[in-house]
Coordinates of C-alpha atoms and ligand atoms in Angstrom, one line a residue:
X962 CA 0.0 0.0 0.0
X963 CA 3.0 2.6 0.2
X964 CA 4.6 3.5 -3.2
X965 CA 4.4 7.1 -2.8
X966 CA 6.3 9.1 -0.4
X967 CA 6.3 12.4 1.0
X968 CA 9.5 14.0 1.9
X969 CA 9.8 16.4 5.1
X970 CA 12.4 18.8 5.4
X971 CA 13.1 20.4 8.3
X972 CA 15.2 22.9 9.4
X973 CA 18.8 22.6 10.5
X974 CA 18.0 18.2 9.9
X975 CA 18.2 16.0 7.3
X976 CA 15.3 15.6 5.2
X977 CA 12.9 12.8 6.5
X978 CA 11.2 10.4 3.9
X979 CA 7.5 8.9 4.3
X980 CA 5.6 6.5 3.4
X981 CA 2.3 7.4 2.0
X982 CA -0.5 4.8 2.6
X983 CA -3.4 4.2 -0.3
X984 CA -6.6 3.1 0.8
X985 CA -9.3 1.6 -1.8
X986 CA -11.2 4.8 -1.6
X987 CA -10.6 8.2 0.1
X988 CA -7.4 10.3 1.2
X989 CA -4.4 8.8 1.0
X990 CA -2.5 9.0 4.4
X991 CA 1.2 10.0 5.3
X992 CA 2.7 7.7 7.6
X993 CA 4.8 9.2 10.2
X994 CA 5.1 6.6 11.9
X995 CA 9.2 7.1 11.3
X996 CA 9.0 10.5 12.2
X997 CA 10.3 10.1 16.2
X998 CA 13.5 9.4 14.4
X999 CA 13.7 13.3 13.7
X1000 CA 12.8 14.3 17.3
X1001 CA 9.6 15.5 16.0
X1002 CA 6.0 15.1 16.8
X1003 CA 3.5 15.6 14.7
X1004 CA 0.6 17.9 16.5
X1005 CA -3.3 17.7 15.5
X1006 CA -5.5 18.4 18.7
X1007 CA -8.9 17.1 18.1
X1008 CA -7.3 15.1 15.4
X1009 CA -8.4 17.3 12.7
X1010 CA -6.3 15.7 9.8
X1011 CA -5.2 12.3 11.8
X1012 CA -6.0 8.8 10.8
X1013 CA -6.0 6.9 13.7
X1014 CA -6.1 3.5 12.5
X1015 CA -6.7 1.5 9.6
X1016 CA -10.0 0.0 9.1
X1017 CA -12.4 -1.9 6.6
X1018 CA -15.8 -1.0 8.5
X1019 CA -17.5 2.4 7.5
X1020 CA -16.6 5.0 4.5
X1021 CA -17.7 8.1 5.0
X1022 CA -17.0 10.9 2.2
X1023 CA -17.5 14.3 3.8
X1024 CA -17.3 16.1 1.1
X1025 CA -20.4 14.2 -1.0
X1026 CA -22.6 13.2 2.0
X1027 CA -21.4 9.7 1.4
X1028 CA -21.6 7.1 4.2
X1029 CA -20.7 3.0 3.7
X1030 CA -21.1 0.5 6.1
X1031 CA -18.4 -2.2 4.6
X1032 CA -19.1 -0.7 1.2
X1033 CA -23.3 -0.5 1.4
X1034 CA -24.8 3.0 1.0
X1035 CA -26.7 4.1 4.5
X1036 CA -30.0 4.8 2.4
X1037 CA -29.8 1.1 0.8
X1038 CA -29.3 -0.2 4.4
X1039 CA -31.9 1.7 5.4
X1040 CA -34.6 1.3 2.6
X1041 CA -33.6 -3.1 1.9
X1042 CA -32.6 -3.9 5.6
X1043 CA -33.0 -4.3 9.2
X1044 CA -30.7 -3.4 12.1
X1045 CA -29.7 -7.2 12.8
X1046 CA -29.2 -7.7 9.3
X1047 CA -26.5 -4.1 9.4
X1048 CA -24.9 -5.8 12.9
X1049 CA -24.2 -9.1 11.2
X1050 CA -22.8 -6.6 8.4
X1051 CA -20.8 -4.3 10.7
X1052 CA -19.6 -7.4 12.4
X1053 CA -18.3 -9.9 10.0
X1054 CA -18.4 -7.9 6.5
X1055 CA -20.6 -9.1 4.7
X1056 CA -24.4 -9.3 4.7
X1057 CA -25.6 -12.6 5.6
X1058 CA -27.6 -15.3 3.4
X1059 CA -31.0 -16.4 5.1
X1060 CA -29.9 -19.6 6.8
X1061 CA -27.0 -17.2 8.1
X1062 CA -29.6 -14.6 9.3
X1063 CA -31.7 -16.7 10.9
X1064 CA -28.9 -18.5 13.0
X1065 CA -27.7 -14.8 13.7
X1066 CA -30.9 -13.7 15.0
X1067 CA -32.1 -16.7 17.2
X1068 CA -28.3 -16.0 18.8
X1069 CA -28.9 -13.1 19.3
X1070 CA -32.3 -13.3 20.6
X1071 CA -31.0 -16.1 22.9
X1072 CA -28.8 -13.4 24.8
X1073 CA -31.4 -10.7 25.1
X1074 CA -31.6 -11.5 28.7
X1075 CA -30.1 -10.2 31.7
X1076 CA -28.3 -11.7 34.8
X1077 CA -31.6 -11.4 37.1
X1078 CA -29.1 -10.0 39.8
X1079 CA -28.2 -7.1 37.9
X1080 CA -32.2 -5.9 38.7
X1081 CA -30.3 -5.0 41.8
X1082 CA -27.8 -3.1 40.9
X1083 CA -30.1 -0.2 39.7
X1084 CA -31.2 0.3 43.1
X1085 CA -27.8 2.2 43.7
X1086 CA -29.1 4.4 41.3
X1087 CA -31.9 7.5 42.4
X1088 CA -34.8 7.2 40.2
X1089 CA -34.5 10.7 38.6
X1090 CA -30.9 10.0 37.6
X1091 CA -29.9 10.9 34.0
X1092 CA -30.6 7.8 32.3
X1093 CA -27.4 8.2 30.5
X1094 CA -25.5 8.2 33.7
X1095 CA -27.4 4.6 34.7
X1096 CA -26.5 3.3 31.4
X1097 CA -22.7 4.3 31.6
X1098 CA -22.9 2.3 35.4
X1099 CA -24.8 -1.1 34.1
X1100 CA -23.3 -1.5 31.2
X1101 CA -19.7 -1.5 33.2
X1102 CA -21.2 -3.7 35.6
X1103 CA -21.9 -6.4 32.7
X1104 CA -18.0 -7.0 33.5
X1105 CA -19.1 -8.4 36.7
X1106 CA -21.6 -10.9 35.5
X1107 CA -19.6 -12.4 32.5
X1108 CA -16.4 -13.6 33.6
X1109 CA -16.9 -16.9 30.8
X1110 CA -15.6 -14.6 28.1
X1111 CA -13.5 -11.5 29.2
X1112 CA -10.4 -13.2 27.5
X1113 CA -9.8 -11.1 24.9
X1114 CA -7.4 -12.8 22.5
X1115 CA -9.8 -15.5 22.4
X1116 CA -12.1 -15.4 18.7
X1117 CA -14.6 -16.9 20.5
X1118 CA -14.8 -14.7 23.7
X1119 CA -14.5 -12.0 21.6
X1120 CA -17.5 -13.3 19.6
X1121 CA -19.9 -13.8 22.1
X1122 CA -19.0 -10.8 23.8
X1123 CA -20.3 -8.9 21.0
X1124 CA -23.8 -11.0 20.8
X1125 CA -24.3 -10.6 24.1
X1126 CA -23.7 -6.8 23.7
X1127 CA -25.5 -6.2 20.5
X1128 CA -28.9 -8.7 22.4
X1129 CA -28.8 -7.1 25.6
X1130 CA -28.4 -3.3 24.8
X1131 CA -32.6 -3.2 24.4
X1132 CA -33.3 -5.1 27.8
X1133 CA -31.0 -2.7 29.6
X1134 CA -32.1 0.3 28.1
X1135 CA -35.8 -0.6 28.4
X1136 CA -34.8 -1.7 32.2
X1137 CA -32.8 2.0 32.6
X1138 CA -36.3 3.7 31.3
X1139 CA -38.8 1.4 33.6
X1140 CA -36.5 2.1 36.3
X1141 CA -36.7 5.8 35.9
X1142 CA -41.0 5.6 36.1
X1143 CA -40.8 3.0 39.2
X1144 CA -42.4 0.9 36.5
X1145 CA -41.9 -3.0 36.7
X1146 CA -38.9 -4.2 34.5
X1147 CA -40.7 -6.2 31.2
X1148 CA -38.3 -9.6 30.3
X1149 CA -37.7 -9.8 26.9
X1150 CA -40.3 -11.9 24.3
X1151 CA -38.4 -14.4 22.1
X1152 CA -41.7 -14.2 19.5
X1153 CA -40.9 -10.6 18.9
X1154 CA -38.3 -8.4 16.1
X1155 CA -35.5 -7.1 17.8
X1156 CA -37.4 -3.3 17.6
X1157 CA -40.6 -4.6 18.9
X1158 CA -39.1 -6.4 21.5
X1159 CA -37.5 -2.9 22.5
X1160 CA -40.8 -1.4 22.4
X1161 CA -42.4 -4.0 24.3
X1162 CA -40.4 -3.8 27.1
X1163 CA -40.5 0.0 27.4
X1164 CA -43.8 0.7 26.9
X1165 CA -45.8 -2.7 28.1
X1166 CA -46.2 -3.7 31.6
X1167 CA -47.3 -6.6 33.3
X1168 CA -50.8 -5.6 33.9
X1169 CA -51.2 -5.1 29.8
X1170 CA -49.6 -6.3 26.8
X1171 CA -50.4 -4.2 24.0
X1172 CA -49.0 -5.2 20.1
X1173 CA -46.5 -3.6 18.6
X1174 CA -47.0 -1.1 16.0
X1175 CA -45.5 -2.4 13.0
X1176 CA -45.3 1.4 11.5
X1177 CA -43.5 2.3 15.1
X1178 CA -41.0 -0.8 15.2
X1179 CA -40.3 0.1 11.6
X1180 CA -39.4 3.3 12.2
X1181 CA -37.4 2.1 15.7
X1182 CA -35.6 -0.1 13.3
X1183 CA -34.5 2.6 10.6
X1184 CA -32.9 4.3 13.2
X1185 CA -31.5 1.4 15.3
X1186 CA -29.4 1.0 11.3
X1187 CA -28.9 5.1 11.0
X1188 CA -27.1 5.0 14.4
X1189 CA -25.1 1.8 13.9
X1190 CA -21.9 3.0 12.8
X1191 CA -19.9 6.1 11.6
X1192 CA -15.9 5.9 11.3
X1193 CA -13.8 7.1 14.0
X1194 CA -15.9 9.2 16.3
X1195 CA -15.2 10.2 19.4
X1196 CA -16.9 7.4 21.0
X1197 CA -15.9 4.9 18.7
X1198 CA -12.0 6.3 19.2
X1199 CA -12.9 6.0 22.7
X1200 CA -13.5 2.8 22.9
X1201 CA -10.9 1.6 20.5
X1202 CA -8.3 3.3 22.9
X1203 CA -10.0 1.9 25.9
X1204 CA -9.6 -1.6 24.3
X1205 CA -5.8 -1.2 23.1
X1206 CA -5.1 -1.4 26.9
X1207 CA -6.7 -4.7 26.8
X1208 CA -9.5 -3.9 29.0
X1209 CA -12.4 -6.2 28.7
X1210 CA -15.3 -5.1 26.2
X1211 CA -18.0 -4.3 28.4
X1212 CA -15.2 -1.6 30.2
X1213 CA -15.2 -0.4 27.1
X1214 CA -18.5 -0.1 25.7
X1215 CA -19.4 2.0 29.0
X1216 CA -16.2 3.8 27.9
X1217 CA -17.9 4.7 24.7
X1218 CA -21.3 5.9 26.3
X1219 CA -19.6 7.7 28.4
X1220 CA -17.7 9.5 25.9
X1221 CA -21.4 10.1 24.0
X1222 CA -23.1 11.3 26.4
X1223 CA -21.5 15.3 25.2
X1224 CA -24.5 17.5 23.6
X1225 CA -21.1 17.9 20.8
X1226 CA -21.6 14.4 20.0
X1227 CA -24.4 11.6 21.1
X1228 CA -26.4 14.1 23.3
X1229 CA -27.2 16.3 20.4
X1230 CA -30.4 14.7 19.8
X1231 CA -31.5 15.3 23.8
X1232 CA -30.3 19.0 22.8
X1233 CA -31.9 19.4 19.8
X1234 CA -35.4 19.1 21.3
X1235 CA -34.7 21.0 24.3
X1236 CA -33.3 23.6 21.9
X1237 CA -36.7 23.8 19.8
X1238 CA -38.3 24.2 23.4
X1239 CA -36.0 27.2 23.9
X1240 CA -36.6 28.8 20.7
X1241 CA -40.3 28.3 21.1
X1242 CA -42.0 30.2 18.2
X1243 CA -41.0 30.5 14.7
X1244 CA -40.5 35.0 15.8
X1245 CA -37.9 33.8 17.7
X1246 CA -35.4 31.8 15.0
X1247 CA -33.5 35.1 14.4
X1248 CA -32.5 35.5 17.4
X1249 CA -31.4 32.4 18.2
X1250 CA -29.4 32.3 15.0
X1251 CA -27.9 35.3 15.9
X1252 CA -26.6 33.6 19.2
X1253 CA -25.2 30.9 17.1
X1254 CA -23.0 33.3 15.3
X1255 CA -21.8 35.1 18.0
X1256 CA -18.6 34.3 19.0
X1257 CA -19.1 35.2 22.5
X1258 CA -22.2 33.1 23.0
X1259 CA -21.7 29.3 23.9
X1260 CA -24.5 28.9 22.1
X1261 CA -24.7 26.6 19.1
X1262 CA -27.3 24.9 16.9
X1263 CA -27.9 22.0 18.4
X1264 CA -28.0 19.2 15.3
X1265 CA -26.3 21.2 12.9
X1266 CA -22.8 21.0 11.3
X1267 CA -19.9 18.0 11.4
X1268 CA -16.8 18.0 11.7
X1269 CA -17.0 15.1 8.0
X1270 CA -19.8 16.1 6.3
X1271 CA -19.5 19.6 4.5
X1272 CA -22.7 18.1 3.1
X1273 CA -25.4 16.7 3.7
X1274 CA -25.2 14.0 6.4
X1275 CA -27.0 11.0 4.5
X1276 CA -29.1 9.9 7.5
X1277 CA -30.5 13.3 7.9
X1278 CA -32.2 13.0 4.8
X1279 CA -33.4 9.5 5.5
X1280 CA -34.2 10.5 8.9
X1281 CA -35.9 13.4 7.5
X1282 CA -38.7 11.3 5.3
X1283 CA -39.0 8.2 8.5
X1284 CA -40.1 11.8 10.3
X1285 CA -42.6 12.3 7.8
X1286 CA -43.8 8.8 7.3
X1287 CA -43.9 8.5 11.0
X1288 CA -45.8 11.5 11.9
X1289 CA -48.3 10.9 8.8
X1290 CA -49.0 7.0 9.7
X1291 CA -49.5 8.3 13.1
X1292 CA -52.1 10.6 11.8
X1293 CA -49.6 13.8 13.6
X1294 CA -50.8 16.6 11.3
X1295 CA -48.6 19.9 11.9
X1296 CA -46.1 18.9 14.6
X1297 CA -45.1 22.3 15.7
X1298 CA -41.9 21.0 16.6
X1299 CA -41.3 19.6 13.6
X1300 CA -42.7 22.9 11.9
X1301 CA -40.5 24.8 14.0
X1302 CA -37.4 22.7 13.0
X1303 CA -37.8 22.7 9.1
X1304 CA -38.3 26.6 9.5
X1305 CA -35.0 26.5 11.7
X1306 CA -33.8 24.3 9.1
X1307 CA -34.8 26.9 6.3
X1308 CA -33.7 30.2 7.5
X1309 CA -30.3 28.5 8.4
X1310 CA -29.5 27.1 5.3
X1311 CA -29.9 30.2 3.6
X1312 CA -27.6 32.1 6.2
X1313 CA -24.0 32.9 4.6
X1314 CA -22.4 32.3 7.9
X1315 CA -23.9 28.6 8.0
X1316 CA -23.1 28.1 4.4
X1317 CA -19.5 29.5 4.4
X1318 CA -19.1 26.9 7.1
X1319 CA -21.1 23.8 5.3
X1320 CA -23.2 23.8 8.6
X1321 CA -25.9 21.2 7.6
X1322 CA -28.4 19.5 9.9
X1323 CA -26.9 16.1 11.1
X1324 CA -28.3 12.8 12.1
X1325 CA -29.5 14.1 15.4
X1326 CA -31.9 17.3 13.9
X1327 CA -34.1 15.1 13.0
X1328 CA -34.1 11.8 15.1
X1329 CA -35.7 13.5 17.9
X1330 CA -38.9 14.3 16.8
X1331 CA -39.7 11.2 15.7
X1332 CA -38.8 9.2 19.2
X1333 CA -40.8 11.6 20.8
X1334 CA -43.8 10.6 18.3
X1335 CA -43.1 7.0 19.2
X1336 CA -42.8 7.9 22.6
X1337 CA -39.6 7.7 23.7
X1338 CA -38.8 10.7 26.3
X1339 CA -36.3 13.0 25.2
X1340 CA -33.6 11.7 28.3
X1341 CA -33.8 8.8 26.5
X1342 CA -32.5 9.6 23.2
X1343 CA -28.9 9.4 23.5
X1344 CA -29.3 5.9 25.3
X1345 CA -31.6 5.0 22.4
X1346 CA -28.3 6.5 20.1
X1347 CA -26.1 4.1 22.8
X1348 CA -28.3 1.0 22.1
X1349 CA -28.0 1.1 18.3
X1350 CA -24.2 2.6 18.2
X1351 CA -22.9 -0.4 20.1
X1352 CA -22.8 -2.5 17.4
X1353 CA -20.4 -0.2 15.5
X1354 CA -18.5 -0.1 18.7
X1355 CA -17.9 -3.5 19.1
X1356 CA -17.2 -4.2 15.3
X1357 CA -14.4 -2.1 15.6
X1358 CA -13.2 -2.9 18.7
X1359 CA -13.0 -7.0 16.7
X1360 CA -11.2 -5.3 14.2
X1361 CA -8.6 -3.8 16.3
X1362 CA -7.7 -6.7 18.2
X1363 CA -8.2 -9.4 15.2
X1364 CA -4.8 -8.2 14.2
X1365 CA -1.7 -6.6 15.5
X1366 CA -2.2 -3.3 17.5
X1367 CA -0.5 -1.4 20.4
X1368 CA -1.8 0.4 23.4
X1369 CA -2.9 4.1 22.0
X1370 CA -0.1 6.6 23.7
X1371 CA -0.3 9.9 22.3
X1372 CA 2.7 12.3 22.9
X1373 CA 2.3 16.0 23.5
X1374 CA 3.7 19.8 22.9
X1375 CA 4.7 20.7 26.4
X1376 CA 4.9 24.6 27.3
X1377 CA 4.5 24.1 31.2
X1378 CA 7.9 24.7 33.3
X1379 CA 11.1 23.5 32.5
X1380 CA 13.0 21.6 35.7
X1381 CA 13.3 23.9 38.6
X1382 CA 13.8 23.1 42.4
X1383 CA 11.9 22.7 45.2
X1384 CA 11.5 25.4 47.5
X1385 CA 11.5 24.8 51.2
X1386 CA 7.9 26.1 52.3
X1387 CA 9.0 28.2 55.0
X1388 CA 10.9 30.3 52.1
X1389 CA 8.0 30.5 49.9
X1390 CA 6.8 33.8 49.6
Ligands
SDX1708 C1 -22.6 13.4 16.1 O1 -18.1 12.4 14.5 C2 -19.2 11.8 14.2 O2 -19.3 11.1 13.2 C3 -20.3 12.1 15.2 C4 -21.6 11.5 14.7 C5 -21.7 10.0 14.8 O3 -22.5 9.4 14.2 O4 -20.9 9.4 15.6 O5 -22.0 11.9 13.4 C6 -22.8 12.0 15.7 O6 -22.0 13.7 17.1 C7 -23.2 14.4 15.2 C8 -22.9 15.9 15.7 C9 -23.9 16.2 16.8 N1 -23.5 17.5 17.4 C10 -24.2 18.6 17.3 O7 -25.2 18.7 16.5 C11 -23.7 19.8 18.2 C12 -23.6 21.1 17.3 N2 -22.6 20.9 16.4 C13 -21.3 21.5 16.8 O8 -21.0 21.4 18.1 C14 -20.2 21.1 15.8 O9 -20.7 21.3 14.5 C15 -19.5 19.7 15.8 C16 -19.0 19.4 17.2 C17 -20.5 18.7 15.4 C18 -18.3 19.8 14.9 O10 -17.4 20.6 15.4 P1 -16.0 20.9 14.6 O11 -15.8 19.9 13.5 O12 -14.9 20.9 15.7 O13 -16.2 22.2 14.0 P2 -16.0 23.6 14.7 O14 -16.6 23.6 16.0 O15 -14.5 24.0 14.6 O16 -16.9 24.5 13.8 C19 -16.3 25.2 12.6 C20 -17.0 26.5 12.6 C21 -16.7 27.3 13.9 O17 -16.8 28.7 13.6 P3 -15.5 29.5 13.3 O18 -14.6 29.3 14.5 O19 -14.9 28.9 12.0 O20 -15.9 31.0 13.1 O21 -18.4 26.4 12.5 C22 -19.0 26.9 13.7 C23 -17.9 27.0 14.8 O22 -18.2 28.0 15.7 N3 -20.1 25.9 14.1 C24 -21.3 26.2 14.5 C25 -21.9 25.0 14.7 N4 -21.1 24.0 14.4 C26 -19.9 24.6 14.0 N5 -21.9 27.4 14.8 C27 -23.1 27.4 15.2 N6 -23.8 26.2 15.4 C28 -23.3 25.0 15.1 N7 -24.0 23.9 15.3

């Protein structure tokens, strides 16, 4: 993969040759990992122009609002597939044949329980606690229960740990949200999709079982498979770095919701909707556009912009017509939220500050609106965003340790104090 190279020079040092890396599609890369030779660093905070790794998961091309999951366009996935059908993607590359499928799904469905004495571990939690913070705690706590396969260099640990991940993210969500209403917790129903068994156990309760809206698992579904992956993130980075230390995968899953919980990343969604209850009216847009462009105001709008796409993000627009499709088959004429937001959406897009910056709405403008018409609360959304990312989590912590790696160690620029001596305290002035 290196037959080009990029020549440094530097200053006062010999000129340093690299390797440049091709990839089968996108930017080629420079690879410095020689450079330490020359005493230098290289310095990117925020990792604006660093690949991290190498990886054969998800494409994404900024630039044209293109997204792959192992070389499948998102709105193909979307439109042809299910969410199990994308994990068994994600996970082993390639989209499974029906007797495949339907091995992968009774597996999975096999795991969707819990360890019954984990019911007790949400009792440490208050019941108003941000559901995101009881998700980060159980989902640790899963380390506790499964000590069968925590080795890591083992395929087959490795394996199972990501069923048991990808089966059991719904029952622990839906246990984190019963637990939040002093509801009983539902078990999971084998007879069920892996959507409707989410809904079931959120929204049924022992006293009723209701059935499952097939236009509302549907639309669960779509965005269980918008969610599932997307490249290096800060999440997904977090948990890859987490797991080059060789910590055990539910450590590092819990490591990954922890790192998208941020209203810059996962919690977006939660923040878009609690910005359109800020903004209130359409009268107010301007002004909330104009705190968005002020330098001097924190504020930002919530759902727009990416630090990839200086397009449109693909599962916006998909997300965009489930919205529609959802509110219509749900009979929601004239959602004032979701009025509110295409108005937003409007006026922004024809602001020259949001276009000079390619600040388009991203997956999470749109998402919320339509888990608040299936019901979802909005403190839920980012654990609903949790549930469905994991799968692109774990996939890519597989890859990582399928093959050679070492532990992530980044280097710095120090400007604190050079080495100076103590002073005694009684001479300190
Ligand atoms: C997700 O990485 C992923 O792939 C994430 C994700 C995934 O699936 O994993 O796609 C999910 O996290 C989507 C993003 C959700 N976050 C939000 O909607 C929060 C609002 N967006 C911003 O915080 C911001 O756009 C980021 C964090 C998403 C991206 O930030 P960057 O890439 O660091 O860009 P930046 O902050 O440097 O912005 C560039 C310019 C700045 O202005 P200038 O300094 O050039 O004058 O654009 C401005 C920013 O101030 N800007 C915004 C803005 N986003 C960027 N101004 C107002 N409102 C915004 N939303």
């Amino acid at each position: 993969m290196a037959d080009k190279k990029a020549q440094l020079v530097i200053e006062g040092a010999a000129p340093v040759e690299l390797p440049i890396l091709t990839g089968t599609v996108g930017p080629d890369v420079i690879d410095v990992r020689g450079l330490g030779a020359s005493g230098h660093f290289t310095f990117d905070p925020g990792f604006m122009a660093t690949a991290s790794c190498e990886s054969k998961i998800t494409y994404i091309d900024g630039d044209k609002g293109v997204l792959l999951h192992r070389g499948y366009p998102i709105e193909q996935l979307a439109e042809q597939s299910d969410y199990l059908e994308t994990c068994y993607l994600l996970l082993n590359g390639e989209l499974p044949n029906a007797e495949q499928k339907a091995q992968f799904v009774s597996t999975v469905k096999n795991h969707t329980m819990v360890h019954e004495q984990l019911k007790s571990f949400f009792n440490g939690f208050r019941r108003d606690a941000h559901p995101m913070a009881v998700m980060c705690g159980v989902v640790g706590a899963l380390s506790a229960f499964y000590h069968d396969s925590l080795d890591i260099n083992n395929p087959q640990h490795r394996e199972i740990s990501a069923v048991r991940l990808v089966a059991k993210m719904p029952t622990l969500a839906a246990m984190v949200y019963k637990y939040s209403m002093g509801q009983p917790m539902m078990y999971p129903r084998n007879d069920l999709s892996y959507a409707e068994n989410f809904l079931h156990m959120m929204f049924n309760t022992p006293c009723e079982i209701k059935p499952i809206s097939p236009v509302l698992a549907k639309a669960m579904d779509r965005i269980f498979i918008l969610h599932a992956d997307h490249e290096q993130n800060a999440s997904t980075s977090t948990v890859r770095l987490a797991g080059s230390s060789g910590a055990n995968p539910f450590a590092c899953i819990a490591a990954g919701i922890a790192a998208l919980w941020g209203p810059a990343h996962g919690g977006a969604n939660e923040a878009v909707l609690t910005m359109l209850d800020e903004i209130g009216d359409v009268s107010n847009i301007d002004k909330f556009i104009a705190k968005a462009k002020d330098k001097n105001d924190p504020f930002k709008l919530m759902g727009f912009g990416h630090r990839v796409y200086k397009n449109r993000d693909p599962r916006a627009t998909v997300m965009k017509q489930t919205c529609d499709e959802v509110l219509r088959e749900l009979g929601i004429k004239d959602d004032p939220q979701l009025e509110l937001a295409m108005r937003l959406e409007e006026i922004a897009l024809t602001d020259p500050y949001f276009i000079e910056r390619s600040l388009y709405p991203n997956v999470d403008f749109y998402s919320g609106i339509i888990l608040k018409a299936i019901g979802i609360p909005t403190s839920m959304f980012t654990v609903i965003f949790a549930l469905a990312r994991t799968v692109g989590w774990i996939s890519h912590w597989k890859e990582m340790l399928s093959g050679p790696y070492k532990i992530g160690r980044p280097r710095q620029l120090y400007t604190g104090e050079p080495q100076r001596d103590i002073t005694a305290l009684k001479d300190r002035k």
